[in-house]
Tab-separated table of N, CA, C and O in Angstrom:
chain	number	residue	atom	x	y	z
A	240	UNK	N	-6.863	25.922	-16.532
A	240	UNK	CA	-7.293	24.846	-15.655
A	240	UNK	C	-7.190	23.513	-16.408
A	240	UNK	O	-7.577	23.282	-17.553
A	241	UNK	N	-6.595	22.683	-15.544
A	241	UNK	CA	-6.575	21.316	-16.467
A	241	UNK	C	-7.254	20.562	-16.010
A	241	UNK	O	-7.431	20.360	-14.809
A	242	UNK	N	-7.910	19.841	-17.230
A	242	UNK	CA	-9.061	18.687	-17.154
A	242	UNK	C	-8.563	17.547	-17.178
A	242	UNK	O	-7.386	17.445	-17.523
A	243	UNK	N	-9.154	16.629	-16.898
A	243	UNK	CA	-8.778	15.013	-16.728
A	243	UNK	C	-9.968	14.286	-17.626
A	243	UNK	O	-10.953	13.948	-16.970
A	244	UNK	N	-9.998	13.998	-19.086
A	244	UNK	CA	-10.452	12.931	-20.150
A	244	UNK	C	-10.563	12.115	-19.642
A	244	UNK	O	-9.477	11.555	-19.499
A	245	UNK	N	-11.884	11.272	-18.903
A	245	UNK	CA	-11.306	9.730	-18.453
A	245	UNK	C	-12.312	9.077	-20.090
A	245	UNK	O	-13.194	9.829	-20.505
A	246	UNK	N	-12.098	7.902	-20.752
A	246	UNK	CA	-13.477	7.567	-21.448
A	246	UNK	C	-12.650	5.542	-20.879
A	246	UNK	O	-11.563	5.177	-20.432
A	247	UNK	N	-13.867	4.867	-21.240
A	247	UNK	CA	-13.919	3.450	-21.323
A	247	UNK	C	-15.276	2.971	-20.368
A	247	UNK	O	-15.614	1.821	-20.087
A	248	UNK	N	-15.647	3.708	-20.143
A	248	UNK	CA	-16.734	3.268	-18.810
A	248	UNK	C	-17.736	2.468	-19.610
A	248	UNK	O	-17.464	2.409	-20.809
A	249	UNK	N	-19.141	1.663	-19.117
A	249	UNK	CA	-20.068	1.504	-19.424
A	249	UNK	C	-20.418	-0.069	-18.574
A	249	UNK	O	-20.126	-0.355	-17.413
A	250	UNK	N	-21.053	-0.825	-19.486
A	250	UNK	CA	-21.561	-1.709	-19.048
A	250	UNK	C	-20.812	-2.870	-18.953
A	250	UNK	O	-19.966	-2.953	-19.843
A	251	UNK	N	-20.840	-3.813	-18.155
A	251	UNK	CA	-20.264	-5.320	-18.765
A	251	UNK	C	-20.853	-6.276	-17.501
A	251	UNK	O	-21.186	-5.883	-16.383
A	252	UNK	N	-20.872	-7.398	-17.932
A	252	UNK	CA	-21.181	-8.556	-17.201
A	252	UNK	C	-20.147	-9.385	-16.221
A	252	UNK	O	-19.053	-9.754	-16.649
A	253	UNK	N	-20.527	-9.617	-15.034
A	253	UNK	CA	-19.617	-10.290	-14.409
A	253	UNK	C	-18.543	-11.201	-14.733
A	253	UNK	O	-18.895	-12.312	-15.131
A	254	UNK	N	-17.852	-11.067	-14.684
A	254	UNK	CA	-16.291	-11.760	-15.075
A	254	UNK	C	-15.326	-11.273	-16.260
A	254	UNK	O	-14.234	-11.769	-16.538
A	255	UNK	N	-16.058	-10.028	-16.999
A	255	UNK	CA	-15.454	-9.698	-17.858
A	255	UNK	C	-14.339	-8.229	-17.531
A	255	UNK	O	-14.024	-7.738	-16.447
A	256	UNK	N	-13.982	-7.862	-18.801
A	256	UNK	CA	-12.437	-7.055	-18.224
A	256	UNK	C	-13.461	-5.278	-18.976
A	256	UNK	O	-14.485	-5.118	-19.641
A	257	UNK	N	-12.188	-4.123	-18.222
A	257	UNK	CA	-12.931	-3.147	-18.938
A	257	UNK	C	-11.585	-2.556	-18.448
A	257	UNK	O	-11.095	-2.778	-17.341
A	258	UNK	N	-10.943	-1.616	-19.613
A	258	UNK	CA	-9.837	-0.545	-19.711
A	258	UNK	C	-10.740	0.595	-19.310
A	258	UNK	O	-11.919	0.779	-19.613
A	259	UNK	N	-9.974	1.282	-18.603
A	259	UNK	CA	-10.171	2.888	-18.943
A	259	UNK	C	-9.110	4.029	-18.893
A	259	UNK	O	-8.209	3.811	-18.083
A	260	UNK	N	-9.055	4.774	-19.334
A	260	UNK	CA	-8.298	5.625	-20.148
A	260	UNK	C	-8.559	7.307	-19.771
A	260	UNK	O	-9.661	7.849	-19.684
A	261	UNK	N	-7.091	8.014	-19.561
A	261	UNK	CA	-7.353	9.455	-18.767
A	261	UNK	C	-5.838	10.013	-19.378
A	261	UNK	O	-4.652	9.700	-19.480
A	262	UNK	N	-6.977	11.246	-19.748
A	262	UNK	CA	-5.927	11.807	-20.393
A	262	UNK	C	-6.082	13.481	-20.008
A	262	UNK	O	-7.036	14.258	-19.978
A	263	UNK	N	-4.826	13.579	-19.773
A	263	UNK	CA	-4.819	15.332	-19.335
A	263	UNK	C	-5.079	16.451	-19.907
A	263	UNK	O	-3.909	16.767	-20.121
A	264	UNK	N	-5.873	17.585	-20.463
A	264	UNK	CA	-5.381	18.584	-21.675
A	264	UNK	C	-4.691	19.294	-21.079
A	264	UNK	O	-4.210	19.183	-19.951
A	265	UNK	N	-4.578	20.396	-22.145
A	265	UNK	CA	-3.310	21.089	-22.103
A	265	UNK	C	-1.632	20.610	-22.316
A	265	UNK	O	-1.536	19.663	-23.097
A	266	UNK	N	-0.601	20.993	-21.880
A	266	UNK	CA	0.135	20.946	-22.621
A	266	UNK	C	0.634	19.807	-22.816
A	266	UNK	O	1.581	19.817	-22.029
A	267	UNK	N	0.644	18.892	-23.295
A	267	UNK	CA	1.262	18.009	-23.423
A	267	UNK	C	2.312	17.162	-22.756
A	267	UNK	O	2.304	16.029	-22.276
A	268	UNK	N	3.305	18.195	-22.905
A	268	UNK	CA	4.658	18.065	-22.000
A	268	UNK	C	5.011	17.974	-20.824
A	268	UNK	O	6.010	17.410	-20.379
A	269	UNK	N	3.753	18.834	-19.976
A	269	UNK	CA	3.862	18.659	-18.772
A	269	UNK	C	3.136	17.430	-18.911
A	269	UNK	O	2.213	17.137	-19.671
A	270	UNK	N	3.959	16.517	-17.695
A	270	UNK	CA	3.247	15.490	-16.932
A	270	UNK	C	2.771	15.321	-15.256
A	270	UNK	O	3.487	15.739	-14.346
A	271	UNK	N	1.776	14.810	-15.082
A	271	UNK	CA	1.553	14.660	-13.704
A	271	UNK	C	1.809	13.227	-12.892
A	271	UNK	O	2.039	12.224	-13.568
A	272	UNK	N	1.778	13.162	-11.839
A	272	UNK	CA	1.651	11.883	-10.963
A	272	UNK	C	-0.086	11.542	-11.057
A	272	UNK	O	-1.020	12.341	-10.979
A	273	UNK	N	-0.104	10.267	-11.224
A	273	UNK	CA	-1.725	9.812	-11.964
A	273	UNK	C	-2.401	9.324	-10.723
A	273	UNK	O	-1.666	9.298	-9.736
A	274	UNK	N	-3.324	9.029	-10.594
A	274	UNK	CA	-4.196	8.026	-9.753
A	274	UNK	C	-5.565	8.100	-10.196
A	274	UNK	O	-6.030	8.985	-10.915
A	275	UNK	N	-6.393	6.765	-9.551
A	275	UNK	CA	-7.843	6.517	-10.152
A	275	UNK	C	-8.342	6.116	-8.620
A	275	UNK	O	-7.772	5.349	-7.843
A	276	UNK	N	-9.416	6.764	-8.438
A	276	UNK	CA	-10.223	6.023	-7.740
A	276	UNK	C	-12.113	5.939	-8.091
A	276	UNK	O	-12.651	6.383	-9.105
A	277	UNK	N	-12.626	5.428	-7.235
A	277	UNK	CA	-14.346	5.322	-7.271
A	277	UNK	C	-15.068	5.599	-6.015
A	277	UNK	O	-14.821	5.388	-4.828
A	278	UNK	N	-15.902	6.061	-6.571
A	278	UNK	CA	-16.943	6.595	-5.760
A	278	UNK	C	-18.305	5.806	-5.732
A	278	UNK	O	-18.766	5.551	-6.844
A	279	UNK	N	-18.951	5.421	-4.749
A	279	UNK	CA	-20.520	5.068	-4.853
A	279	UNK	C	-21.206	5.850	-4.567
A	279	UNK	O	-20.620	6.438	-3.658
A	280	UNK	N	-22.478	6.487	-4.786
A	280	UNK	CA	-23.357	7.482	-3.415
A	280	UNK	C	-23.304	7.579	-2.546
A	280	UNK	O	-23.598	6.509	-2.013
A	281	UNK	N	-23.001	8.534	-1.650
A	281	UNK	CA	-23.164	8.576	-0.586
A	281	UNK	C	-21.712	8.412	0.565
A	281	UNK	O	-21.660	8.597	1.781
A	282	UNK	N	-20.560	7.962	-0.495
A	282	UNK	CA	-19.176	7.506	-0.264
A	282	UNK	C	-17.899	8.410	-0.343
A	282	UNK	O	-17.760	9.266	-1.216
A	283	UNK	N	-17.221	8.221	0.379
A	283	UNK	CA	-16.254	8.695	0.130
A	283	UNK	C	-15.293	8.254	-1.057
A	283	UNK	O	-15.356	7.028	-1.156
A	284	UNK	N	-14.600	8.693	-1.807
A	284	UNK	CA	-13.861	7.945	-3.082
A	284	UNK	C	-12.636	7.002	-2.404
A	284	UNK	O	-11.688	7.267	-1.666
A	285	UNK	N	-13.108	5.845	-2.991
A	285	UNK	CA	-11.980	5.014	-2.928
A	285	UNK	C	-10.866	4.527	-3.653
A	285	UNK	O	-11.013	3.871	-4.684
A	286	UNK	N	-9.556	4.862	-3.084
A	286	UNK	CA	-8.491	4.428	-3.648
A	286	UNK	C	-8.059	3.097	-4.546
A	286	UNK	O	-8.084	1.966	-4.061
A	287	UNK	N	-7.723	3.328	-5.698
A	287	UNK	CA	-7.490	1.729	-6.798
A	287	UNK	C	-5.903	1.647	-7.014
A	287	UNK	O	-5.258	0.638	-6.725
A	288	UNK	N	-5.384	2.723	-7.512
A	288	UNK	CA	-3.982	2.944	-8.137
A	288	UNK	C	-3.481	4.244	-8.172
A	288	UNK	O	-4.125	5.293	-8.164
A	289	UNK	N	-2.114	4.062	-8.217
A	289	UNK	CA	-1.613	5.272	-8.340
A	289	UNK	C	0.023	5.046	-8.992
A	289	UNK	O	0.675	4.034	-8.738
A	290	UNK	N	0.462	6.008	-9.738
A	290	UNK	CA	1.908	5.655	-10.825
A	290	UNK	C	2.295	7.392	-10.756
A	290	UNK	O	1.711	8.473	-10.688
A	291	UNK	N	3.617	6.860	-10.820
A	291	UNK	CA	4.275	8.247	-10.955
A	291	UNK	C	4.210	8.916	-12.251
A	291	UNK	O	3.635	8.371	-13.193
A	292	UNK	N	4.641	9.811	-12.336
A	292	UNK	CA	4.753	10.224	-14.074
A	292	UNK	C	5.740	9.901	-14.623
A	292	UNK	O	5.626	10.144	-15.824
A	293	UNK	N	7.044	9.300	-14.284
A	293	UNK	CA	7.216	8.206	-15.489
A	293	UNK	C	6.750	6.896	-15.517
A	293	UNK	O	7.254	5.980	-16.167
A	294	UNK	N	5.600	6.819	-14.668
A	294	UNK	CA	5.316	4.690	-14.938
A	294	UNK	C	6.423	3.873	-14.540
A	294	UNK	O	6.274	2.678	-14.799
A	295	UNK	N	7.424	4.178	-14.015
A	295	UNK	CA	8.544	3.409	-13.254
A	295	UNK	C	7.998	3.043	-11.843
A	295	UNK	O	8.434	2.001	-11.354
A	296	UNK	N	7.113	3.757	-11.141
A	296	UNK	CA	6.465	2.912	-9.646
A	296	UNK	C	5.116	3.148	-9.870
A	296	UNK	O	4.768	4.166	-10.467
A	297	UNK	N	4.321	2.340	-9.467
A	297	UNK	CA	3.110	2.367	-8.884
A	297	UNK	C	2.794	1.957	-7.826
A	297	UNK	O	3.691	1.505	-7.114
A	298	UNK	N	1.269	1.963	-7.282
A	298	UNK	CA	1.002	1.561	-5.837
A	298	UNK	C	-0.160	1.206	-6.156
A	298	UNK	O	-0.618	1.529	-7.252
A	299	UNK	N	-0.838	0.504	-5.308
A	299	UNK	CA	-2.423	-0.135	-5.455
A	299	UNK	C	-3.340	-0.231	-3.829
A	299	UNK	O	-2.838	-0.476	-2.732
A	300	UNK	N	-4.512	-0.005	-4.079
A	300	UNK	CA	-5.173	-0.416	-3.008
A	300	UNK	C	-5.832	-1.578	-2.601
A	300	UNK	O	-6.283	-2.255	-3.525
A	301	UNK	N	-6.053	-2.096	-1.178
A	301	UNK	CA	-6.791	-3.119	-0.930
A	301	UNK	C	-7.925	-3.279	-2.135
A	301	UNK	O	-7.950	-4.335	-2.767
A	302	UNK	N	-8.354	-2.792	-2.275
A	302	UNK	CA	-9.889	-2.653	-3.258
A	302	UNK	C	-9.616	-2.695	-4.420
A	302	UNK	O	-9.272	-1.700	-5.058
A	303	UNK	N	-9.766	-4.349	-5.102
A	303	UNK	CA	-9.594	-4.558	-6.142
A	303	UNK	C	-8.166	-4.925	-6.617
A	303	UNK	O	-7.812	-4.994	-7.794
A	304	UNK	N	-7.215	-5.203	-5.264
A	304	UNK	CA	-5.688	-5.209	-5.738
A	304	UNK	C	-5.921	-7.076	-6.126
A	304	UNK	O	-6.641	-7.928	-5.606
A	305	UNK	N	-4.801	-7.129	-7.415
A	305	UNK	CA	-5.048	-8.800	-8.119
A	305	UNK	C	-5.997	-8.603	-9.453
A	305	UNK	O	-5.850	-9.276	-10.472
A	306	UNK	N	-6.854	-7.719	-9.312
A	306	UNK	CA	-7.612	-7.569	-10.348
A	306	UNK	C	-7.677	-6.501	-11.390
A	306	UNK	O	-8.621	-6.671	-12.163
A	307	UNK	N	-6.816	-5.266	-11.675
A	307	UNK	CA	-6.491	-3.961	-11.752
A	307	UNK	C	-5.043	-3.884	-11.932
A	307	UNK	O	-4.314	-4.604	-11.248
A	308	UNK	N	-4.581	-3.101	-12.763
A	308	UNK	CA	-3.202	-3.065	-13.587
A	308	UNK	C	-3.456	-1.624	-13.675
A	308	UNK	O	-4.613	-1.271	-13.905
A	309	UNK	N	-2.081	-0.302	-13.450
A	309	UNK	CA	-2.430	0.990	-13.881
A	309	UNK	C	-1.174	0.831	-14.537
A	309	UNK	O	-0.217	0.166	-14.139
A	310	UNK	N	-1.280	1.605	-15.735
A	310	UNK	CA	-0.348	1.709	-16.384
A	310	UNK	C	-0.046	3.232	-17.553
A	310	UNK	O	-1.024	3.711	-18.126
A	311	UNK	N	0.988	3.680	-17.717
A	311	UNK	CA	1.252	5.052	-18.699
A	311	UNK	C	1.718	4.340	-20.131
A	311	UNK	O	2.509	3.403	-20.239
A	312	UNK	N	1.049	5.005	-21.152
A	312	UNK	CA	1.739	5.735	-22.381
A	312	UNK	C	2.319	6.937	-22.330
A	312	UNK	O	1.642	7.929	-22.599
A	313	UNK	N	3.689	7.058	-21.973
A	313	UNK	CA	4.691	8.620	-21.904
A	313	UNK	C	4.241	8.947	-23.432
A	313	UNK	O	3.942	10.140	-23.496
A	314	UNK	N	4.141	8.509	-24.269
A	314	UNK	CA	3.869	8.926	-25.606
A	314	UNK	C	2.994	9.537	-26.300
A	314	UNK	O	3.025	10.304	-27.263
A	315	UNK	N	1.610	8.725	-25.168
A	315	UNK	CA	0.240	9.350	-25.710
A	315	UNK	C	-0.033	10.521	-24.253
A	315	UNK	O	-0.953	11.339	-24.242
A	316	UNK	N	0.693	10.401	-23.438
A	316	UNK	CA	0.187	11.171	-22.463
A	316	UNK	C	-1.081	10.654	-21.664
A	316	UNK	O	-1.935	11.442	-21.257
A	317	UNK	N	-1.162	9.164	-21.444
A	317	UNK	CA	-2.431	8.240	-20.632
A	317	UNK	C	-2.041	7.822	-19.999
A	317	UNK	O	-0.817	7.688	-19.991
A	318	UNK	N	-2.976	7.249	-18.871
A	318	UNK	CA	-2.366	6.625	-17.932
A	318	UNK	C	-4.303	5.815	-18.259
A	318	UNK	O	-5.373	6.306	-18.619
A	319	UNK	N	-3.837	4.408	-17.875
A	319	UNK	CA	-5.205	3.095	-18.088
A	319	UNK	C	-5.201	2.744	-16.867
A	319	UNK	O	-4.359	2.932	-15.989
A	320	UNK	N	-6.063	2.288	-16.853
A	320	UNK	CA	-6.979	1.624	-15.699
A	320	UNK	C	-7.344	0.221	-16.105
A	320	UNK	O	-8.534	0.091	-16.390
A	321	UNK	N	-6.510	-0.989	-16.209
A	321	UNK	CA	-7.098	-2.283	-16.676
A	321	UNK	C	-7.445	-3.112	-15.882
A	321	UNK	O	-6.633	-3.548	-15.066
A	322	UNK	N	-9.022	-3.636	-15.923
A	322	UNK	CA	-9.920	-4.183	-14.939
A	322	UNK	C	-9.939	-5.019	-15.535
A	322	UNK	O	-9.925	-5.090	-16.764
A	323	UNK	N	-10.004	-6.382	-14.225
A	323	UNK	CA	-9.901	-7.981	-15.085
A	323	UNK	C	-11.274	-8.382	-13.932
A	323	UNK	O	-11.543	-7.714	-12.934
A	324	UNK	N	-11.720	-9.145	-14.209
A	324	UNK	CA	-12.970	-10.120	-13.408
A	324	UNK	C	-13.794	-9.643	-12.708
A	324	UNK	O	-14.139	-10.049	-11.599
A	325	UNK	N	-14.366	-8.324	-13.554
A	325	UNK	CA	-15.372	-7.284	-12.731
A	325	UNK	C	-17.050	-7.768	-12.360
A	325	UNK	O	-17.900	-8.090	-13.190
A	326	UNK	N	-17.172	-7.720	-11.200
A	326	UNK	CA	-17.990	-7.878	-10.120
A	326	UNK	C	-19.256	-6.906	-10.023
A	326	UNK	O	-19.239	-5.705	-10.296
A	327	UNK	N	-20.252	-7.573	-9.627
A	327	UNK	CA	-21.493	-6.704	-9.443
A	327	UNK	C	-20.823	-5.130	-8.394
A	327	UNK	O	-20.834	-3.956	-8.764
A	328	UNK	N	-20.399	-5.595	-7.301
A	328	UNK	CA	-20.246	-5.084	-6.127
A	328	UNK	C	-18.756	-3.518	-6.839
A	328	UNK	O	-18.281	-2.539	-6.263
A	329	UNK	N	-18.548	-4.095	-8.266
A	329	UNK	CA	-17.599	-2.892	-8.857
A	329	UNK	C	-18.362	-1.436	-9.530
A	329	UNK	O	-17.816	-0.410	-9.934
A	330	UNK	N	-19.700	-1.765	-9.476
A	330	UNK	CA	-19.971	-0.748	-9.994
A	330	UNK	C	-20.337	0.771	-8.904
A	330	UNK	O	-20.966	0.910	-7.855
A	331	UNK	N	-19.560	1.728	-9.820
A	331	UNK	CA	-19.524	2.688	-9.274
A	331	UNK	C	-19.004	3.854	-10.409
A	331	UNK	O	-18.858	3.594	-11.603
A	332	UNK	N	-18.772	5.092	-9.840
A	332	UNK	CA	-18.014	6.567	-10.841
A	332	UNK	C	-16.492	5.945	-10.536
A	332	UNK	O	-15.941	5.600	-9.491
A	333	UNK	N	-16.149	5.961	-11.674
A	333	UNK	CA	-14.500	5.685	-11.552
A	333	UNK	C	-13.923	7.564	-11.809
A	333	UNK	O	-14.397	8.334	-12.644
A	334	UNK	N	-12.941	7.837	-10.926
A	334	UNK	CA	-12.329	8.819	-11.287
A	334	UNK	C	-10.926	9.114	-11.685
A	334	UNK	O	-10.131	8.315	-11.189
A	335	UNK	N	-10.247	10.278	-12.641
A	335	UNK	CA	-9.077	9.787	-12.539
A	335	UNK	C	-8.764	11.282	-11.923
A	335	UNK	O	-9.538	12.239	-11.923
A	336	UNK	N	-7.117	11.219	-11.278
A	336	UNK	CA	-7.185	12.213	-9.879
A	336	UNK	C	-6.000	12.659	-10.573
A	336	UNK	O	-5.806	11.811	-11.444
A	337	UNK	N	-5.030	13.624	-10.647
A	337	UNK	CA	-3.358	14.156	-11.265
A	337	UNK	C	-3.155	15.257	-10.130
A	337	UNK	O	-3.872	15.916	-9.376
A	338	UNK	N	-1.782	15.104	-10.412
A	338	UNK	CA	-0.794	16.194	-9.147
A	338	UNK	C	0.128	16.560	-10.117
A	338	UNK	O	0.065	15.951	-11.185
A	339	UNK	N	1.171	17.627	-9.945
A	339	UNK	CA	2.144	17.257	-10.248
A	339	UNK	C	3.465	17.439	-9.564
A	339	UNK	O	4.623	17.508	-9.976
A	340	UNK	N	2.724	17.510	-8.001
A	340	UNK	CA	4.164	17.234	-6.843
A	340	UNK	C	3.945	16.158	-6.247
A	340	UNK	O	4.951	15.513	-5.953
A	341	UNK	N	2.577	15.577	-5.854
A	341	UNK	CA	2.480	14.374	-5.020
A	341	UNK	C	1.476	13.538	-5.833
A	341	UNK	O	0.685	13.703	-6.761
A	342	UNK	N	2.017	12.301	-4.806
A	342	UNK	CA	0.674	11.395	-5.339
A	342	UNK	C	0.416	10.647	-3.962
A	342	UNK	O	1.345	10.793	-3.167
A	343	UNK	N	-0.503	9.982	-3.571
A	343	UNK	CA	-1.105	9.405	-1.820
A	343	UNK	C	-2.591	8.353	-2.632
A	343	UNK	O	-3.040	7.857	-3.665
A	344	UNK	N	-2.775	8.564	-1.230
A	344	UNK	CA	-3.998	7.574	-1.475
A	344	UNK	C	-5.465	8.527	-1.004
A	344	UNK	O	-6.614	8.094	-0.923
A	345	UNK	N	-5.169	9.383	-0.842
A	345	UNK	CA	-6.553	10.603	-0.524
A	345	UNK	C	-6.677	11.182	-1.936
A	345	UNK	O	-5.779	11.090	-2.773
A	346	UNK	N	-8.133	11.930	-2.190
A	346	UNK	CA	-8.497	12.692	-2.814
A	346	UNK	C	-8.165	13.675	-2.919
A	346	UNK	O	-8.092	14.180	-4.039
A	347	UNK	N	-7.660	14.692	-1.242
A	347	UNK	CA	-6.976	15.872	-1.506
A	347	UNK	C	-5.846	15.905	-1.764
A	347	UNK	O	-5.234	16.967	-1.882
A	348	UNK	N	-5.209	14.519	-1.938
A	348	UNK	CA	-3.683	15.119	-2.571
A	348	UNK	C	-3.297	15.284	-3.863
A	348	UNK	O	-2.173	15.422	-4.346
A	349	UNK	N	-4.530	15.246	-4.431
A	349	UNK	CA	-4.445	15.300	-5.821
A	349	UNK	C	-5.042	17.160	-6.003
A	349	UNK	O	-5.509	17.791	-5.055
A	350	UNK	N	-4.924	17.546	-6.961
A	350	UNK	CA	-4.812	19.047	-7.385
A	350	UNK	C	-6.043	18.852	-7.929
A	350	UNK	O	-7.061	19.378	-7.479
A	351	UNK	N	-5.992	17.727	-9.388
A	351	UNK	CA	-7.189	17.469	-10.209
A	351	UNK	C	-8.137	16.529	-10.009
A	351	UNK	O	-7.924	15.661	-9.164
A	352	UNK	N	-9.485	16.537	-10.832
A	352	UNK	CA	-9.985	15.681	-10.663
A	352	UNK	C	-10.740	15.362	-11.550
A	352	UNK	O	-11.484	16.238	-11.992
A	353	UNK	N	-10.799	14.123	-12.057
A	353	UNK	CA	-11.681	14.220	-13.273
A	353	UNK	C	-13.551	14.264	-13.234
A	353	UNK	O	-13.768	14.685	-12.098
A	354	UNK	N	-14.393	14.124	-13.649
A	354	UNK	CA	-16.100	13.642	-13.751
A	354	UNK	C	-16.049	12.767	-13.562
A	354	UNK	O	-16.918	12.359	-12.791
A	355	UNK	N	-15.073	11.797	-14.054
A	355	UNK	CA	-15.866	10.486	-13.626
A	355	UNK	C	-16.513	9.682	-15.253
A	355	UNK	O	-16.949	10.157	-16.301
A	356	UNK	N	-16.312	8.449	-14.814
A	356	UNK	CA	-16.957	7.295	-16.113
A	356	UNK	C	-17.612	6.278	-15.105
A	356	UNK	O	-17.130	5.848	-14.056
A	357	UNK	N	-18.656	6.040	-15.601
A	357	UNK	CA	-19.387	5.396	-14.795
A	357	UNK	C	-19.206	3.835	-15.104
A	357	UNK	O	-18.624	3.654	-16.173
A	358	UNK	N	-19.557	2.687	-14.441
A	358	UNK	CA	-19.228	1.247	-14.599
A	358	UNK	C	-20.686	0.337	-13.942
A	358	UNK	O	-21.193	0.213	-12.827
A	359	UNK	N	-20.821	0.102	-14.573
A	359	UNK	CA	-22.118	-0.561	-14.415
A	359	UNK	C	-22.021	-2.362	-14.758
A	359	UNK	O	-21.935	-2.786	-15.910
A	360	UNK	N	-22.058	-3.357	-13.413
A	360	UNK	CA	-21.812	-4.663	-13.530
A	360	UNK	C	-22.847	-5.697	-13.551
A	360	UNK	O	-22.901	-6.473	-12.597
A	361	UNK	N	-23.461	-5.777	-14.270
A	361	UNK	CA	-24.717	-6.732	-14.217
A	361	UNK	C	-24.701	-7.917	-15.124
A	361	UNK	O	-23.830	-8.100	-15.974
A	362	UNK	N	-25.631	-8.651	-14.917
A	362	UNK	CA	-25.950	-9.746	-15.760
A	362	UNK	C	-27.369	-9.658	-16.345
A	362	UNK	O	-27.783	-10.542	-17.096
């Protein structure tokens, strides 16, 4: 069964930036089609990004598009999550989601799913 590593989560203050970082175990070699989304209580997970497994296309959602960059290391086997001018209204479980036939903007089209890093936006 493959897991999804997300780490970078935690705290930060309005206007500042926060990476996060997901990484697959197991074999290495295989790669998947990536995506991230978030969840609040009570919510359904919402769509941020999504990149193929070579990082040659991506896609983005209303939520947060302008502010959010997804991007792969083929090398390290990551795919980031780079958040620029984060907002009270951003905090939530960030998740990161892998396939390795499709990628969409739902939760079930993903195979995997990670726990989650949490993001917390205050002052």
């Amino acid at each position: 069964q493959v897991q999804l590593l997300e780490s970078g989560g935690g705290w930060v203050q309005p206007g500042e930036s926060l990476r996060l970082a997901c990484v697959p175990s197991g074999d290495p070699s295989t790669t998947y089609h990536m995506a991230w989304f978030r969840q609040t209580p009570g919510n359904e997970p919402e769509f941020l990004a999504s990149i193929i497994r070579t990082g040659e296309y991506s896609w983005y959602g209303d939520i947060m598009k302008g502010r959010i960059t997804i991007y792969r290391d083929i090398a390290k086997n990551t795919v980031y999550l780079q958040m620029n001018n984060m907002q009270t209204e951003d905090k939530a479980i960030y998740h990161c989601a892998a396939d390795q036939r499709q990628l969409g903007r739902r939760r079930v089209e993903y195979q995997y799913w990670g726990q989650g890093t949490q993001i917390t936006v205050s002052s």
